[in-house]
């Protein structure tokens, strides 16, 4: 992943107003984040209860920042994260919505998805998958899960931008 700074994070947010960008609070321990262990950087804003951010590297090496808002209602049953698709972890999965960038977002158009509440997706895809049969290549399966996570997260960010 690309190393991020406070300035690059704020400037990458495609669906946030100037006020929302200035109100952004970086995650605790931002200076010690291991970007090599992440497919994307996601965190909940500690000062704004339902606000969260995801900074996503695109396939062409750029970054897209997305401001997310958690829905007030939570899923009634155990939901599966749309990004990591992990079913074994007891992570809370919630619905996050993001207004679209540009004129569509100013008109109120949004897109949403189910995501691990505290953005544990990068850790989830690095866990060993269950071994379905003898000779199963767990390392290759783990790499495939990481690649698929990056594709799904990038796809979501691209949908926000392409309004």
mmCIF file of C-alpha atoms in Angstrom:
data_model
loop_
_atom_site.group_PDB
_atom_site.id
_atom_site.type_symbol
_atom_site.label_atom_id
_atom_site.label_comp_id
_atom_site.label_asym_id
_atom_site.label_seq_id
_atom_site.Cartn_x
_atom_site.Cartn_y
_atom_site.Cartn_z
ATOM 1 C CA UNK A 1 0.000 0.000 0.000
ATOM 2 C CA UNK A 2 1.031 3.588 -0.526
ATOM 3 C CA UNK A 3 2.296 5.451 2.548
ATOM 4 C CA UNK A 4 -0.194 8.126 3.516
ATOM 5 C CA UNK A 5 0.115 11.466 5.264
ATOM 6 C CA UNK A 6 -2.479 13.689 6.892
ATOM 7 C CA UNK A 7 -2.479 15.976 3.848
ATOM 8 C CA UNK A 8 -2.718 13.164 1.297
ATOM 9 C CA UNK A 9 -5.621 11.588 3.199
ATOM 10 C CA UNK A 10 -7.608 14.815 3.328
ATOM 11 C CA UNK A 11 -6.978 15.586 -0.333
ATOM 12 C CA UNK A 12 -7.952 12.039 -1.412
ATOM 13 C CA UNK A 13 -11.495 12.287 -0.001
ATOM 14 C CA UNK A 14 -13.691 12.489 -3.102
ATOM 15 C CA UNK A 15 -17.116 12.725 -1.471
ATOM 16 C CA UNK A 16 -16.435 15.075 1.442
ATOM 17 C CA UNK A 17 -16.969 18.806 1.741
ATOM 18 C CA UNK A 18 -14.180 21.138 2.854
ATOM 19 C CA UNK A 19 -15.750 21.235 6.319
ATOM 20 C CA UNK A 20 -15.898 17.428 6.524
ATOM 21 C CA UNK A 21 -12.265 17.206 5.426
ATOM 22 C CA UNK A 22 -11.178 19.695 8.079
ATOM 23 C CA UNK A 23 -13.183 17.837 10.762
ATOM 24 C CA UNK A 24 -11.457 14.527 9.957
ATOM 25 C CA UNK A 25 -9.684 12.908 12.916
ATOM 26 C CA UNK A 26 -6.856 10.534 12.055
ATOM 27 C CA UNK A 27 -6.925 7.082 13.652
ATOM 28 C CA UNK A 28 -5.119 6.510 16.948
ATOM 29 C CA UNK A 29 -1.560 5.341 16.306
ATOM 30 C CA UNK A 30 -1.573 6.663 12.727
ATOM 31 C CA UNK A 31 2.201 7.242 12.857
ATOM 32 C CA UNK A 32 2.810 3.534 13.532
ATOM 33 C CA UNK A 33 0.405 2.032 10.969
ATOM 34 C CA UNK A 34 2.024 -0.792 8.969
ATOM 35 C CA UNK A 35 0.706 0.010 5.495
ATOM 36 C CA UNK A 36 2.252 -3.193 4.100
ATOM 37 C CA UNK A 37 -0.216 -5.222 6.197
ATOM 38 C CA UNK A 38 -3.258 -3.392 4.770
ATOM 39 C CA UNK A 39 -5.140 -3.551 1.510
ATOM 40 C CA UNK A 40 -6.838 -0.289 2.489
ATOM 41 C CA UNK A 41 -6.844 2.029 5.501
ATOM 42 C CA UNK A 42 -10.196 2.251 7.244
ATOM 43 C CA UNK A 43 -11.168 3.719 10.614
ATOM 44 C CA UNK A 44 -14.060 5.131 12.571
ATOM 45 C CA UNK A 45 -13.841 8.793 13.505
ATOM 46 C CA UNK A 46 -13.542 8.908 17.308
ATOM 47 C CA UNK A 47 -15.168 12.362 17.476
ATOM 48 C CA UNK A 48 -18.076 11.714 15.095
ATOM 49 C CA UNK A 49 -20.085 8.696 16.248
ATOM 50 C CA UNK A 50 -21.253 7.181 12.958
ATOM 51 C CA UNK A 51 -18.634 8.635 10.591
ATOM 52 C CA UNK A 52 -15.844 6.509 9.144
ATOM 53 C CA UNK A 53 -13.248 6.748 6.395
ATOM 54 C CA UNK A 54 -11.705 4.327 3.919
ATOM 55 C CA UNK A 55 -8.588 5.229 1.957
ATOM 56 C CA UNK A 56 -8.322 2.832 -0.950
ATOM 57 C CA UNK A 57 -5.469 2.319 -3.398
ATOM 58 C CA UNK A 58 -6.754 1.977 -6.944
ATOM 59 C CA UNK A 59 -5.334 -0.489 -9.415
ATOM 60 C CA UNK A 60 -3.423 2.321 -11.162
ATOM 61 C CA UNK A 61 -1.557 3.330 -7.971
ATOM 62 C CA UNK A 62 -3.640 6.344 -6.952
ATOM 63 C CA UNK A 63 -5.664 6.622 -3.744
ATOM 64 C CA UNK A 64 -9.351 7.362 -3.320
ATOM 65 C CA UNK A 65 -10.658 8.454 0.051
ATOM 66 C CA UNK A 66 -14.297 7.779 0.873
ATOM 67 C CA UNK A 67 -16.267 9.288 3.736
ATOM 68 C CA UNK A 68 -18.701 6.676 5.079
ATOM 69 C CA UNK A 69 -21.680 7.042 7.393
ATOM 70 C CA UNK A 70 -22.909 4.091 9.425
ATOM 71 C CA UNK A 71 -26.639 3.427 9.210
ATOM 72 C CA UNK A 72 -28.555 3.835 12.457
ATOM 73 C CA UNK A 73 -30.152 0.409 12.128
ATOM 74 C CA UNK A 74 -28.029 -2.734 12.363
ATOM 75 C CA UNK A 75 -28.650 -5.986 10.478
ATOM 76 C CA UNK A 76 -31.023 -8.297 12.368
ATOM 77 C CA UNK A 77 -29.004 -11.415 11.664
ATOM 78 C CA UNK A 78 -25.279 -12.101 11.360
ATOM 79 C CA UNK A 79 -24.336 -10.339 8.134
ATOM 80 C CA UNK A 80 -21.337 -11.120 5.978
ATOM 81 C CA UNK A 81 -18.892 -8.344 5.163
ATOM 82 C CA UNK A 82 -19.074 -7.511 1.461
ATOM 83 C CA UNK A 83 -15.378 -6.736 1.336
ATOM 84 C CA UNK A 84 -13.556 -9.538 3.158
ATOM 85 C CA UNK A 85 -16.428 -12.052 3.029
ATOM 86 C CA UNK A 86 -15.201 -13.589 6.251
ATOM 87 C CA UNK A 87 -17.751 -15.826 7.935
ATOM 88 C CA UNK A 88 -15.679 -17.274 10.789
ATOM 89 C CA UNK A 89 -14.912 -14.129 12.731
ATOM 90 C CA UNK A 90 -17.296 -12.632 15.269
ATOM 91 C CA UNK A 91 -16.801 -9.139 13.836
ATOM 92 C CA UNK A 92 -19.799 -6.903 13.916
ATOM 93 C CA UNK A 93 -20.858 -6.096 10.367
ATOM 94 C CA UNK A 94 -22.805 -2.891 9.752
ATOM 95 C CA UNK A 95 -24.185 -0.995 6.780
ATOM 96 C CA UNK A 96 -22.118 1.994 5.672
ATOM 97 C CA UNK A 97 -23.367 4.474 3.115
ATOM 98 C CA UNK A 98 -21.355 6.965 1.089
ATOM 99 C CA UNK A 99 -22.660 9.860 -0.919
ATOM 100 C CA UNK A 100 -21.446 9.839 -4.495
ATOM 101 C CA UNK A 101 -18.797 12.299 -5.622
ATOM 102 C CA UNK A 102 -19.697 15.301 -7.723
ATOM 103 C CA UNK A 103 -23.138 16.507 -8.800
ATOM 104 C CA UNK A 104 -24.851 13.176 -8.077
ATOM 105 C CA UNK A 105 -23.738 13.316 -4.445
ATOM 106 C CA UNK A 106 -24.880 16.913 -4.124
ATOM 107 C CA UNK A 107 -28.307 15.745 -5.337
ATOM 108 C CA UNK A 108 -28.332 13.139 -2.553
ATOM 109 C CA UNK A 109 -27.365 9.977 -4.432
ATOM 110 C CA UNK A 110 -25.596 7.399 -2.300
ATOM 111 C CA UNK A 111 -24.144 3.918 -2.466
ATOM 112 C CA UNK A 112 -23.787 1.542 0.457
ATOM 113 C CA UNK A 113 -22.422 -1.805 1.525
ATOM 114 C CA UNK A 114 -22.006 -4.101 4.525
ATOM 115 C CA UNK A 115 -18.531 -3.786 6.077
ATOM 116 C CA UNK A 116 -16.816 -4.979 9.249
ATOM 117 C CA UNK A 117 -17.684 -2.238 11.757
ATOM 118 C CA UNK A 118 -14.063 -1.582 12.727
ATOM 119 C CA UNK A 119 -12.492 -2.384 9.330
ATOM 120 C CA UNK A 120 -10.781 -5.681 10.297
ATOM 121 C CA UNK A 121 -10.919 -6.926 6.693
ATOM 122 C CA UNK A 122 -7.157 -6.848 6.078
ATOM 123 C CA UNK A 123 -6.575 -8.957 9.199
ATOM 124 C CA UNK A 124 -9.411 -11.330 8.296
ATOM 125 C CA UNK A 125 -8.065 -12.174 4.842
ATOM 126 C CA UNK A 126 -4.618 -12.883 6.314
ATOM 127 C CA UNK A 127 -5.965 -15.575 8.645
ATOM 128 C CA UNK A 128 -5.481 -19.135 7.490
ATOM 129 C CA UNK A 129 -8.553 -20.372 5.671
ATOM 130 C CA UNK A 130 -10.017 -23.688 6.803
ATOM 131 C CA UNK A 131 -8.370 -26.660 5.093
ATOM 132 C CA UNK A 132 -11.033 -28.296 2.927
ATOM 133 C CA UNK A 133 -8.855 -31.193 1.758
ATOM 134 C CA UNK A 134 -5.365 -32.675 2.046
ATOM 135 C CA UNK A 135 -2.828 -30.802 -0.063
ATOM 136 C CA UNK A 136 -4.792 -27.542 -0.002
ATOM 137 C CA UNK A 137 -2.438 -24.589 -0.544
ATOM 138 C CA UNK A 138 -3.387 -22.260 2.319
ATOM 139 C CA UNK A 139 -0.778 -19.639 1.347
ATOM 140 C CA UNK A 140 -2.152 -19.373 -2.191
ATOM 141 C CA UNK A 141 -5.710 -19.174 -0.849
ATOM 142 C CA UNK A 142 -4.679 -16.402 1.570
ATOM 143 C CA UNK A 143 -3.050 -14.426 -1.276
ATOM 144 C CA UNK A 144 -6.167 -14.877 -3.395
ATOM 145 C CA UNK A 145 -8.337 -13.548 -0.553
ATOM 146 C CA UNK A 146 -6.061 -10.498 -0.205
ATOM 147 C CA UNK A 147 -6.233 -9.835 -3.949
ATOM 148 C CA UNK A 148 -10.017 -10.211 -3.985
ATOM 149 C CA UNK A 149 -10.380 -7.830 -1.014
ATOM 150 C CA UNK A 150 -8.369 -5.186 -2.843
ATOM 151 C CA UNK A 151 -10.538 -5.615 -5.960
ATOM 152 C CA UNK A 152 -13.814 -5.327 -4.015
ATOM 153 C CA UNK A 153 -12.675 -2.284 -2.028
ATOM 154 C CA UNK A 154 -11.334 -0.579 -5.150
ATOM 155 C CA UNK A 155 -14.592 -1.340 -6.965
ATOM 156 C CA UNK A 156 -16.607 0.307 -4.192
ATOM 157 C CA UNK A 157 -14.384 3.410 -4.260
ATOM 158 C CA UNK A 158 -14.678 3.586 -8.056
ATOM 159 C CA UNK A 159 -18.496 3.481 -7.776
ATOM 160 C CA UNK A 160 -18.360 6.492 -5.442
ATOM 161 C CA UNK A 161 -16.200 8.424 -7.903
ATOM 162 C CA UNK A 162 -18.051 7.488 -11.086
ATOM 163 C CA UNK A 163 -21.339 9.166 -10.300
#
